[in-house]
Amino acid sequence: MVGTFWAFVPAIVAIVLALVTKQVYVSLFLGIFVGAMFYAGGNPLEALGTLYTVMSEQVGGNAPIIVFLVVLGIFVVLLQKSGGAKAYGEWAGSKIKSKSGALGATAALGCLIFVDDYFNCLTVGSVMRPVTDKFKVSHSKLAWIIDSTAAPVCIIAPISSWAAAVSGYLDGDGLVVFMSTIPFNIYAILTLIMVFAFCFMKVDFGKMKKNEKIAETTGDLNAGETDLPTDEDNSIVANVKGKVRHLLVPVIILIVCCIGGMIYSGFFYDWDLGAYGKVVQSSNVIEAFSNCDAGTSLAIGSTIALVIVSIYYMIEKVVSFKEITGSFTQGFKTMVPAILILCFAWTISGIMGAKGGYLDAQAFVQSNMEKIPAAVQSLFPAIFFILACGIAFSTGTSWGTFGVLVPIAVTLLGGSGTMVILTMSATLGGAVFGDHVSPISDTTILASTGGNCNHVDHVKTQLPYAGIIAIIAFIVYVIAGFISTMGSVLTALIMWAIALVLFAGVVVFIKFIQKKKSNE
């Protein structure tokens, strides 16, 4: 079964089970076990041994990414305890004078908190809800803004839990490959453009428009919907002495330290010898980014940032030493679901042999790639976009989706070139869309919670908005697959020209319909 189509069966089993059962963890584990059974020749005990051997190899090799996620969780808890986020909300409330301003400030804060989507959803909701309530913004509109600036901004931020996760599925230069997907991630970037455009141009339609009208005329911000989510976790008490700088300074420190960690490791760390200062690998900053190990660099940078921010908070007397140490377990708990999914996703990729070894899916693909018609290969970005949309919608997890599909995409297309970058970008964007419109998605649920919005109402009102961007992205990826030979820069320019023209056409059409109805 090694080097044959059977190498892909573990991923197929995991996907099918996830679609049927909606249980991502169990489905991934069973997919891994099926692969181990193939490799062990049907011996269940030997298969278990193989399973945990592969898991230890994959998790051990990606341990720095897990460290980064844990440190990030601790960082997030400290930001909440400092009172900086709460202070930002109070400051914004005193400066904002219009509904458009309130919506724009909410979207801006969503873009600022790019390190993690969980932290984004709950922080933006709790901070900005009092401000948007003041201007009678419906809670479904608030939840849409929260959801549309959480995952989309994280999937295009080089310093985030998402960047670390995606890099872990790739080779040593994973972060550089991830960064190369950013300009081609049509769904994520166009979603952010849509949020700001719709907020300032006052564009609403469908049930969202109805909810906004009810909120504006009656003051009922939930538009008659009941069964509201419980409010966010109040076990973390924000310091009343917190200032806006207690949010901004730590975020800046985190960014600077992580970038510094990447540059330093790219210049002065030989990852093969495992020792500092023995080999200078790079002659400039660009090469340093290319040569750095993303996971280790982010782990080092975030750890240094955590130490600096902890000292800063103690000097400012907004978080005590006892509160800092207490944040360790709290931060770890917030990241457990993400870490579990990553461990399983890494393991299933390892047992499949997406990069060679074990069932050696890579060998099978390399021997059969030439048999795939060129026209079908050109449709890979669009095909993977649809696959990612469907899987993420059905399973409720974007991480689990690209954890399975990204290694397959890299294996199918050889691991380099414009086409593989296009396909990876489409996979990442499709996973975010599926996550957006899935009622069982953790991010969607957290957005409903942050906006204090009925969950089903949030899904219904967000679906048409996300659907528009997904359709545009699909059309662009269909075209992009056939022009990828023109080079990455020209391909990106043409893609964005098409995407923006289509988006502008949608906005003009919606405004025309609105004007026509208002004149009737």
Short mmCIF file of C-alpha atoms in Angstrom, two decimals:
data_model
loop_
_atom_site.label_atom_id
_atom_site.label_comp_id
_atom_site.label_asym_id
_atom_site.label_seq_id
_atom_site.Cartn_x
_atom_site.Cartn_y
_atom_site.Cartn_z
CA MET A 1 0.00 0.00 0.00
CA VAL A 2 3.04 2.25 0.26
CA GLY A 3 3.33 4.65 -2.66
CA THR A 4 -0.18 3.91 -3.94
CA PHE A 5 -3.57 5.64 -3.86
CA TRP A 6 -4.20 3.96 -0.49
CA ALA A 7 -1.91 6.58 1.03
CA PHE A 8 -4.75 9.09 0.66
CA VAL A 9 -7.36 6.90 2.36
CA PRO A 10 -6.55 8.16 5.90
CA ALA A 11 -7.43 11.72 4.82
CA ILE A 12 -10.55 10.50 3.00
CA VAL A 13 -11.68 8.55 6.07
CA ALA A 14 -11.08 11.55 8.33
CA ILE A 15 -13.00 13.88 6.00
CA VAL A 16 -15.97 11.55 5.50
CA LEU A 17 -16.28 10.75 9.21
CA ALA A 18 -16.03 14.44 10.08
CA LEU A 19 -18.80 15.24 7.60
CA VAL A 20 -21.05 12.50 8.99
CA THR A 21 -20.35 12.71 12.72
CA LYS A 22 -19.32 16.39 13.08
CA GLN A 23 -16.67 15.12 15.54
CA VAL A 24 -13.36 16.42 14.24
CA TYR A 25 -11.05 14.99 16.91
CA VAL A 26 -12.40 11.44 16.70
CA SER A 27 -12.50 11.55 12.89
CA LEU A 28 -8.88 12.66 12.61
CA PHE A 29 -7.75 10.01 15.11
CA LEU A 30 -9.58 7.23 13.25
CA GLY A 31 -8.12 8.44 9.95
CA ILE A 32 -4.64 8.23 11.49
CA PHE A 33 -5.36 4.73 12.83
CA VAL A 34 -6.54 3.51 9.41
CA GLY A 35 -3.29 4.74 7.90
CA ALA A 36 -1.28 3.04 10.65
CA MET A 37 -3.19 -0.22 10.01
CA PHE A 38 -2.26 -0.04 6.31
CA TYR A 39 1.39 0.49 7.18
CA ALA A 40 1.39 -2.28 9.83
CA GLY A 41 -0.21 -4.81 7.52
CA GLY A 42 -3.42 -5.02 9.52
CA ASN A 43 -1.82 -5.73 12.93
CA PRO A 44 -3.71 -3.46 15.38
CA LEU A 45 -1.04 -3.51 18.10
CA GLU A 46 1.71 -2.70 15.65
CA ALA A 47 -0.57 -0.04 14.15
CA LEU A 48 -0.94 1.65 17.54
CA GLY A 49 2.82 1.61 17.93
CA THR A 50 3.22 3.16 14.49
CA LEU A 51 0.52 5.73 15.26
CA TYR A 52 2.26 7.01 18.37
CA THR A 53 5.67 6.87 16.74
CA VAL A 54 4.45 9.12 13.94
CA MET A 55 2.70 11.38 16.42
CA SER A 56 5.84 11.77 18.52
CA GLU A 57 7.89 12.58 15.41
CA GLN A 58 5.40 15.14 14.13
CA VAL A 59 4.58 16.77 17.46
CA GLY A 60 8.24 16.74 18.51
CA GLY A 61 9.26 18.39 15.26
CA ASN A 62 6.62 21.08 15.75
CA ALA A 63 7.06 21.56 19.50
CA PRO A 64 8.09 25.24 19.07
CA ILE A 65 4.73 25.98 17.44
CA ILE A 66 2.92 24.46 20.42
CA VAL A 67 5.09 26.58 22.73
CA PHE A 68 4.17 29.67 20.72
CA LEU A 69 0.46 28.88 21.00
CA VAL A 70 0.70 28.39 24.77
CA VAL A 71 2.68 31.61 25.22
CA LEU A 72 0.15 33.40 23.02
CA GLY A 73 -2.68 32.11 25.22
CA ILE A 74 -0.93 33.47 28.30
CA PHE A 75 -0.33 36.76 26.50
CA VAL A 76 -4.02 37.04 25.65
CA VAL A 77 -5.10 36.50 29.26
CA LEU A 78 -2.65 39.16 30.46
CA LEU A 79 -4.01 41.66 27.93
CA GLN A 80 -7.47 41.09 29.34
CA LYS A 81 -6.35 41.38 32.97
CA SER A 82 -4.48 44.63 32.37
CA GLY A 83 -7.68 46.45 31.47
CA GLY A 84 -6.15 47.80 28.25
CA ALA A 85 -8.91 46.44 26.04
CA LYS A 86 -11.61 47.86 28.29
CA ALA A 87 -9.85 51.23 28.33
CA TYR A 88 -9.78 51.25 24.53
CA GLY A 89 -13.54 50.76 24.45
CA GLU A 90 -14.10 53.65 26.86
CA TRP A 91 -11.76 55.88 24.88
CA ALA A 92 -13.45 54.99 21.61
CA GLY A 93 -16.86 55.71 23.12
CA SER A 94 -15.80 59.25 24.01
CA LYS A 95 -14.34 59.99 20.56
CA ILE A 96 -16.85 58.41 18.20
CA LYS A 97 -19.71 60.67 17.11
CA SER A 98 -21.53 58.62 14.44
CA LYS A 99 -22.81 55.15 13.67
CA SER A 100 -20.36 54.75 10.78
CA GLY A 101 -17.55 55.76 13.11
CA ALA A 102 -18.62 53.14 15.66
CA LEU A 103 -18.72 50.43 13.00
CA GLY A 104 -15.37 51.51 11.56
CA ALA A 105 -13.72 51.56 15.00
CA THR A 106 -15.06 48.07 15.70
CA ALA A 107 -13.60 46.79 12.43
CA ALA A 108 -10.29 48.58 13.13
CA LEU A 109 -9.97 46.95 16.56
CA GLY A 110 -10.74 43.60 14.93
CA CYS A 111 -7.85 44.14 12.53
CA LEU A 112 -5.54 45.25 15.34
CA ILE A 113 -6.04 42.08 17.39
CA PHE A 114 -4.61 39.73 14.76
CA VAL A 115 -2.64 37.37 16.97
CA ASP A 116 -5.52 34.95 17.58
CA ASP A 117 -9.16 34.65 16.47
CA TYR A 118 -10.49 33.45 19.85
CA PHE A 119 -9.07 36.47 21.62
CA ASN A 120 -10.29 38.69 18.79
CA CYS A 121 -13.93 37.58 18.96
CA LEU A 122 -14.45 37.99 22.68
CA THR A 123 -12.32 41.12 23.13
CA VAL A 124 -13.80 43.10 20.24
CA GLY A 125 -17.33 42.20 21.35
CA SER A 126 -16.91 43.10 24.99
CA VAL A 127 -14.97 46.29 24.22
CA MET A 128 -17.09 47.71 21.40
CA ARG A 129 -20.61 46.51 22.22
CA PRO A 130 -21.34 49.42 24.57
CA VAL A 131 -20.17 51.81 21.83
CA THR A 132 -22.23 50.24 19.03
CA ASP A 133 -25.26 49.90 21.33
CA LYS A 134 -25.12 53.66 21.85
CA PHE A 135 -25.65 54.16 18.10
CA LYS A 136 -28.31 51.42 17.82
CA VAL A 137 -26.25 48.94 15.82
CA SER A 138 -28.02 45.58 15.75
CA HIS A 139 -26.20 42.78 17.51
CA SER A 140 -26.28 40.71 14.31
CA LYS A 141 -24.35 43.49 12.53
CA LEU A 142 -21.84 43.61 15.39
CA ALA A 143 -21.41 39.81 15.29
CA TRP A 144 -20.83 39.98 11.53
CA ILE A 145 -18.07 42.57 11.94
CA ILE A 146 -16.46 40.54 14.72
CA ASP A 147 -16.54 37.33 12.69
CA SER A 148 -15.35 39.04 9.50
CA THR A 149 -12.28 40.56 11.14
CA ALA A 150 -11.23 37.54 13.21
CA ALA A 151 -10.17 34.62 11.02
CA PRO A 152 -9.65 36.75 7.85
CA VAL A 153 -7.10 38.99 9.51
CA CYS A 154 -5.39 36.08 11.33
CA ILE A 155 -4.94 34.09 8.09
CA ILE A 156 -3.06 37.01 6.46
CA ALA A 157 -1.00 38.00 9.53
CA PRO A 158 2.54 36.55 9.54
CA ILE A 159 2.63 36.79 13.34
CA SER A 160 -0.40 34.87 14.56
CA SER A 161 -1.42 31.45 15.80
CA TRP A 162 -2.75 30.76 12.29
CA ALA A 163 0.57 31.55 10.60
CA ALA A 164 2.36 29.21 12.98
CA ALA A 165 -0.21 26.47 12.34
CA VAL A 166 0.00 26.68 8.54
CA SER A 167 3.80 26.89 8.63
CA GLY A 168 3.84 23.64 10.59
CA TYR A 169 2.34 21.77 7.62
CA LEU A 170 5.10 22.96 5.30
CA ASP A 171 8.84 22.50 4.96
CA GLY A 172 11.55 24.45 6.82
CA ASP A 173 10.76 27.71 5.01
CA GLY A 174 7.08 27.34 5.89
CA LEU A 175 6.63 30.91 7.10
CA VAL A 176 8.00 32.33 3.86
CA VAL A 177 5.65 30.08 1.87
CA PHE A 178 2.76 31.18 4.09
CA MET A 179 3.63 34.83 3.52
CA SER A 180 3.69 34.24 -0.23
CA THR A 181 0.05 33.08 -0.07
CA ILE A 182 -1.16 36.37 1.46
CA PRO A 183 -1.49 38.43 -1.78
CA PHE A 184 -3.48 35.59 -3.37
CA ASN A 185 -5.90 35.07 -0.48
CA ILE A 186 -8.85 36.71 -2.23
CA TYR A 187 -11.53 35.64 0.25
CA ALA A 188 -9.78 36.90 3.39
CA ILE A 189 -8.60 40.26 2.07
CA LEU A 190 -11.78 41.01 0.13
CA THR A 191 -13.83 40.20 3.24
CA LEU A 192 -11.92 42.90 5.15
CA ILE A 193 -12.43 45.34 2.28
CA MET A 194 -16.15 44.54 2.30
CA VAL A 195 -16.46 45.18 6.04
CA PHE A 196 -15.05 48.70 5.83
CA ALA A 197 -16.81 49.50 2.55
CA PHE A 198 -20.22 48.35 3.77
CA CYS A 199 -19.81 50.13 7.13
CA PHE A 200 -18.93 53.53 5.68
CA MET A 201 -21.19 53.29 2.61
CA LYS A 202 -24.11 52.09 4.75
CA VAL A 203 -24.73 49.03 2.61
CA ASP A 204 -27.11 46.42 4.07
CA PHE A 205 -29.42 43.87 2.50
CA GLY A 206 -31.50 40.82 3.36
CA LYS A 207 -32.23 39.96 6.96
CA MET A 208 -29.34 42.13 8.14
CA LYS A 209 -31.06 45.20 6.70
CA LYS A 210 -34.30 44.21 8.42
CA ASN A 211 -32.50 43.80 11.75
CA GLU A 212 -30.80 47.16 11.37
CA LYS A 213 -34.12 48.86 10.65
CA ILE A 214 -35.72 47.29 13.74
CA ALA A 215 -32.76 48.34 15.90
CA GLU A 216 -32.87 51.89 14.53
CA THR A 217 -36.64 52.39 14.90
CA THR A 218 -37.48 50.40 18.04
CA GLY A 219 -34.21 50.14 19.92
CA ASP A 220 -34.49 46.33 19.96
CA LEU A 221 -30.88 45.46 19.08
CA ASN A 222 -31.66 41.74 18.84
CA ALA A 223 -34.55 42.31 16.39
CA GLY A 224 -36.96 40.24 18.44
CA GLU A 225 -34.65 37.22 18.64
CA THR A 226 -34.42 35.40 21.96
CA ASP A 227 -32.22 32.53 23.18
CA LEU A 228 -29.17 34.77 23.41
CA PRO A 229 -25.76 33.32 24.26
CA THR A 230 -24.37 33.57 27.74
CA ASP A 231 -22.00 36.48 28.05
CA GLU A 232 -18.28 35.99 27.76
CA ASP A 233 -16.22 34.49 30.55
CA ASN A 234 -16.18 36.91 33.47
CA SER A 235 -13.59 34.94 35.47
CA ILE A 236 -10.92 37.30 34.11
CA VAL A 237 -11.37 40.64 35.84
CA ALA A 238 -9.97 43.68 34.03
CA ASN A 239 -8.00 46.22 36.04
CA VAL A 240 -9.97 49.46 36.36
CA LYS A 241 -6.68 51.39 36.12
CA GLY A 242 -5.96 50.02 32.65
CA LYS A 243 -5.13 52.50 29.88
CA VAL A 244 -5.22 52.27 26.10
CA ARG A 245 -1.43 51.96 26.10
CA HIS A 246 -1.76 48.73 28.07
CA LEU A 247 -3.29 47.20 24.95
CA LEU A 248 -1.22 48.90 22.26
CA VAL A 249 2.27 48.66 23.82
CA PRO A 250 2.16 44.87 24.45
CA VAL A 251 0.88 44.17 20.92
CA ILE A 252 3.71 46.28 19.47
CA ILE A 253 6.24 44.52 21.72
CA LEU A 254 4.95 41.11 20.56
CA ILE A 255 5.27 42.08 16.89
CA VAL A 256 8.75 43.56 17.28
CA CYS A 257 10.06 40.60 19.29
CA CYS A 258 8.68 38.01 16.88
CA ILE A 259 10.09 39.81 13.85
CA GLY A 260 13.38 40.18 15.71
CA GLY A 261 13.36 36.47 16.51
CA MET A 262 12.93 35.61 12.83
CA ILE A 263 15.71 37.92 11.69
CA TYR A 264 18.09 36.77 14.43
CA SER A 265 17.50 33.08 13.82
CA GLY A 266 17.87 33.53 10.07
CA PHE A 267 21.26 35.20 10.54
CA PHE A 268 22.85 33.38 13.44
CA TYR A 269 21.28 29.98 14.01
CA ASP A 270 22.29 26.77 12.27
CA TRP A 271 19.22 24.57 12.64
CA ASP A 272 21.14 21.44 11.63
CA LEU A 273 23.96 21.89 14.13
CA GLY A 274 21.60 23.30 16.74
CA ALA A 275 24.02 25.95 17.95
CA TYR A 276 24.13 29.72 17.86
CA GLY A 277 26.84 31.63 16.05
CA LYS A 278 28.45 28.75 14.16
CA VAL A 279 27.18 29.61 10.68
CA VAL A 280 26.04 32.91 9.22
CA GLN A 281 23.33 31.79 6.81
CA SER A 282 22.12 35.12 5.44
CA SER A 283 23.60 38.25 3.93
CA ASN A 284 20.51 40.46 4.29
CA VAL A 285 17.18 40.70 6.10
CA ILE A 286 15.18 39.15 3.26
CA GLU A 287 17.42 36.09 3.27
CA ALA A 288 17.16 35.95 7.05
CA PHE A 289 13.37 35.68 6.83
CA SER A 290 13.80 32.93 4.24
CA ASN A 291 16.27 30.96 6.32
CA CYS A 292 14.55 31.26 9.69
CA ASP A 293 12.59 28.45 11.31
CA ALA A 294 9.10 29.95 11.78
CA GLY A 295 8.01 27.92 14.79
CA THR A 296 11.21 28.35 16.76
CA SER A 297 11.49 32.04 15.85
CA LEU A 298 7.92 32.75 16.99
CA ALA A 299 8.42 30.73 20.17
CA ILE A 300 11.59 32.65 21.03
CA GLY A 301 10.10 36.04 20.11
CA SER A 302 6.83 35.51 21.96
CA THR A 303 8.61 34.24 25.07
CA ILE A 304 10.84 37.33 25.18
CA ALA A 305 7.77 39.51 24.58
CA LEU A 306 5.92 37.80 27.43
CA VAL A 307 8.78 38.52 29.82
CA ILE A 308 9.03 42.17 28.73
CA VAL A 309 5.26 42.73 28.90
CA SER A 310 5.04 41.06 32.32
CA ILE A 311 7.71 43.42 33.65
CA TYR A 312 5.97 46.35 31.96
CA TYR A 313 2.64 45.47 33.57
CA MET A 314 4.23 45.10 37.01
CA ILE A 315 6.00 48.45 36.67
CA GLU A 316 2.69 50.01 35.60
CA LYS A 317 0.99 48.17 38.51
CA VAL A 318 -1.92 46.91 36.38
CA VAL A 319 -1.12 43.18 36.75
CA SER A 320 0.55 41.65 39.81
CA PHE A 321 3.16 38.89 39.79
CA LYS A 322 0.59 36.47 41.25
CA GLU A 323 -1.86 37.31 38.46
CA ILE A 324 0.87 36.78 35.89
CA THR A 325 1.72 33.30 37.17
CA GLY A 326 -1.99 32.50 37.42
CA SER A 327 -2.34 33.36 33.74
CA PHE A 328 -0.13 30.42 32.73
CA THR A 329 -2.78 27.75 33.26
CA GLN A 330 -5.58 30.00 32.02
CA GLY A 331 -3.69 30.74 28.82
CA PHE A 332 -2.87 27.10 28.23
CA LYS A 333 -6.52 26.08 28.62
CA THR A 334 -7.64 28.54 25.94
CA MET A 335 -5.30 26.93 23.42
CA VAL A 336 -6.01 23.26 24.15
CA PRO A 337 -8.60 22.80 21.31
CA ALA A 338 -6.26 24.39 18.75
CA ILE A 339 -3.27 22.33 19.91
CA LEU A 340 -5.26 19.09 19.81
CA ILE A 341 -6.41 19.69 16.25
CA LEU A 342 -2.88 20.57 15.18
CA CYS A 343 -1.38 17.43 16.73
CA PHE A 344 -3.86 15.19 14.93
CA ALA A 345 -3.53 17.08 11.65
CA TRP A 346 0.27 16.86 11.75
CA THR A 347 0.06 13.14 12.49
CA ILE A 348 -2.33 12.32 9.65
CA SER A 349 -0.05 14.24 7.28
CA GLY A 350 2.91 12.23 8.60
CA ILE A 351 1.28 8.80 8.25
CA MET A 352 0.13 9.65 4.72
CA GLY A 353 3.68 10.59 3.81
CA ALA A 354 2.67 13.91 2.26
CA LYS A 355 6.38 14.80 2.29
CA GLY A 356 7.59 11.23 1.79
CA GLY A 357 7.95 8.25 4.13
CA TYR A 358 5.42 5.85 5.70
CA LEU A 359 2.58 5.45 3.14
CA ASP A 360 4.49 7.80 0.81
CA ALA A 361 1.66 9.71 -0.85
CA GLN A 362 4.31 11.95 -2.35
CA ALA A 363 5.75 9.10 -4.45
CA PHE A 364 2.32 8.14 -5.76
CA VAL A 365 1.56 11.70 -6.81
CA GLN A 366 4.92 12.25 -8.44
CA SER A 367 4.52 9.07 -10.52
CA ASN A 368 0.98 9.95 -11.63
CA MET A 369 1.04 13.74 -11.90
CA GLU A 370 1.89 13.69 -15.58
CA LYS A 371 -1.30 11.69 -16.25
CA ILE A 372 -3.53 14.50 -14.97
CA PRO A 373 -4.77 16.67 -17.89
CA ALA A 374 -3.38 20.20 -17.90
CA ALA A 375 -6.91 21.64 -17.91
CA VAL A 376 -7.71 19.82 -14.65
CA GLN A 377 -4.46 20.98 -13.05
CA SER A 378 -5.39 24.55 -13.97
CA LEU A 379 -8.62 24.13 -12.01
CA PHE A 380 -6.85 22.99 -8.83
CA PRO A 381 -7.18 26.39 -7.06
CA ALA A 382 -10.94 26.48 -7.69
CA ILE A 383 -11.34 22.77 -6.84
CA PHE A 384 -9.46 23.08 -3.55
CA PHE A 385 -11.39 26.25 -2.70
CA ILE A 386 -14.69 24.37 -3.04
CA LEU A 387 -13.36 21.35 -1.12
CA ALA A 388 -12.15 23.58 1.72
CA CYS A 389 -15.47 25.44 1.82
CA GLY A 390 -17.46 22.22 2.11
CA ILE A 391 -15.23 20.49 4.63
CA ALA A 392 -14.90 23.53 6.91
CA PHE A 393 -18.65 24.16 6.76
CA SER A 394 -19.47 20.58 7.65
CA THR A 395 -16.84 20.14 10.35
CA GLY A 396 -16.80 23.64 11.78
CA THR A 397 -13.02 23.92 11.78
CA SER A 398 -10.77 25.76 9.36
CA TRP A 399 -7.58 24.51 11.06
CA GLY A 400 -8.61 20.88 10.64
CA THR A 401 -9.53 21.59 7.02
CA PHE A 402 -6.30 23.12 5.86
CA GLY A 403 -4.43 20.65 8.06
CA VAL A 404 -5.69 17.91 5.75
CA LEU A 405 -5.83 19.73 2.41
CA VAL A 406 -2.62 21.81 2.45
CA PRO A 407 -0.26 18.79 2.55
CA ILE A 408 -2.30 17.17 -0.24
CA ALA A 409 -2.08 20.34 -2.34
CA VAL A 410 1.67 20.59 -1.81
CA THR A 411 2.10 16.91 -2.67
CA LEU A 412 -0.05 17.11 -5.81
CA LEU A 413 1.73 20.15 -7.19
CA GLY A 414 5.30 19.44 -6.17
CA GLY A 415 5.69 21.98 -3.37
CA SER A 416 6.69 25.12 -5.27
CA GLY A 417 5.63 27.53 -8.01
CA THR A 418 2.78 29.95 -8.57
CA MET A 419 0.20 27.18 -8.99
CA VAL A 420 0.92 25.62 -5.60
CA ILE A 421 0.79 29.05 -3.92
CA LEU A 422 -2.54 29.73 -5.65
CA THR A 423 -3.92 26.38 -4.53
CA MET A 424 -2.75 26.87 -0.96
CA SER A 425 -4.24 30.37 -0.86
CA ALA A 426 -7.53 29.05 -2.20
CA THR A 427 -7.51 26.30 0.43
CA LEU A 428 -6.85 28.73 3.28
CA GLY A 429 -9.51 31.17 2.04
CA GLY A 430 -12.06 28.42 1.44
CA ALA A 431 -11.49 27.05 4.94
CA VAL A 432 -12.15 30.50 6.41
CA PHE A 433 -15.39 30.85 4.40
CA GLY A 434 -16.63 27.43 5.49
CA ASP A 435 -15.78 28.34 9.07
CA HIS A 436 -17.66 31.64 8.66
CA VAL A 437 -20.96 30.12 7.59
CA SER A 438 -20.87 26.96 9.68
CA PRO A 439 -23.26 26.97 12.65
CA ILE A 440 -20.97 24.53 14.49
CA SER A 441 -17.80 26.59 14.06
CA ASP A 442 -16.12 27.65 17.28
CA THR A 443 -15.25 31.06 15.81
CA THR A 444 -18.83 31.62 14.64
CA ILE A 445 -20.11 30.69 18.10
CA LEU A 446 -17.60 33.02 19.75
CA ALA A 447 -18.62 35.85 17.40
CA SER A 448 -22.26 35.35 18.41
CA THR A 449 -21.19 35.41 22.04
CA GLY A 450 -19.04 38.52 21.59
CA GLY A 451 -21.91 40.32 19.87
CA ASN A 452 -24.51 38.97 22.32
CA CYS A 453 -26.45 37.84 19.24
CA ASN A 454 -28.75 34.87 18.72
CA HIS A 455 -26.44 32.29 17.14
CA VAL A 456 -28.79 31.13 14.37
CA ASP A 457 -29.60 34.76 13.55
CA HIS A 458 -25.89 35.49 13.20
CA VAL A 459 -25.44 32.57 10.80
CA LYS A 460 -28.45 33.63 8.71
CA THR A 461 -27.43 37.27 8.45
CA GLN A 462 -23.75 36.56 7.73
CA LEU A 463 -24.28 33.86 5.07
CA PRO A 464 -25.30 36.21 2.19
CA TYR A 465 -22.42 38.59 2.90
CA ALA A 466 -19.81 35.82 3.08
CA GLY A 467 -21.43 34.08 0.11
CA ILE A 468 -20.90 37.10 -2.16
CA ILE A 469 -17.17 37.16 -1.43
CA ALA A 470 -16.90 33.38 -1.81
CA ILE A 471 -18.51 33.49 -5.27
CA ILE A 472 -16.16 36.27 -6.36
CA ALA A 473 -13.16 34.34 -4.99
CA PHE A 474 -14.23 31.16 -6.82
CA ILE A 475 -14.55 32.99 -10.14
CA VAL A 476 -11.14 34.60 -9.66
CA TYR A 477 -9.48 31.25 -8.82
CA VAL A 478 -10.98 29.62 -11.92
CA ILE A 479 -9.38 32.32 -14.06
CA ALA A 480 -6.14 32.44 -12.05
CA GLY A 481 -5.44 28.77 -12.62
CA PHE A 482 -5.19 29.36 -16.36
CA ILE A 483 -2.97 32.45 -16.13
CA SER A 484 -0.57 31.24 -13.43
CA THR A 485 2.18 30.70 -16.03
CA MET A 486 2.36 34.49 -16.44
CA GLY A 487 4.27 34.78 -13.15
CA SER A 488 3.18 35.48 -9.60
CA VAL A 489 3.21 39.31 -9.76
CA LEU A 490 1.21 39.62 -12.97
CA THR A 491 -1.16 36.85 -11.88
CA ALA A 492 -1.83 38.63 -8.59
CA LEU A 493 -2.46 41.96 -10.32
CA ILE A 494 -4.93 40.42 -12.76
CA MET A 495 -6.67 38.49 -9.96
CA TRP A 496 -7.19 41.61 -7.88
CA ALA A 497 -8.31 43.67 -10.86
CA ILE A 498 -11.02 41.09 -11.55
CA ALA A 499 -11.96 40.74 -7.87
CA LEU A 500 -12.30 44.47 -7.28
CA VAL A 501 -14.32 45.00 -10.47
CA LEU A 502 -16.71 42.22 -9.47
CA PHE A 503 -16.98 43.57 -5.93
CA ALA A 504 -17.62 47.12 -7.18
CA GLY A 505 -20.33 45.74 -9.45
CA VAL A 506 -22.01 44.03 -6.49
CA VAL A 507 -21.93 47.24 -4.42
CA VAL A 508 -23.38 49.30 -7.30
CA PHE A 509 -26.13 46.72 -7.82
CA ILE A 510 -27.08 46.67 -4.12
CA LYS A 511 -27.12 50.48 -3.93
CA PHE A 512 -29.25 50.63 -7.09
CA ILE A 513 -31.80 48.22 -5.63
CA GLN A 514 -31.84 50.19 -2.36
CA LYS A 515 -32.45 53.46 -4.21
CA LYS A 516 -35.14 51.91 -6.37
CA LYS A 517 -37.01 50.55 -3.35
CA SER A 518 -36.74 53.85 -1.47
CA ASN A 519 -38.35 55.65 -4.44
CA GLU A 520 -41.28 53.25 -4.66
#
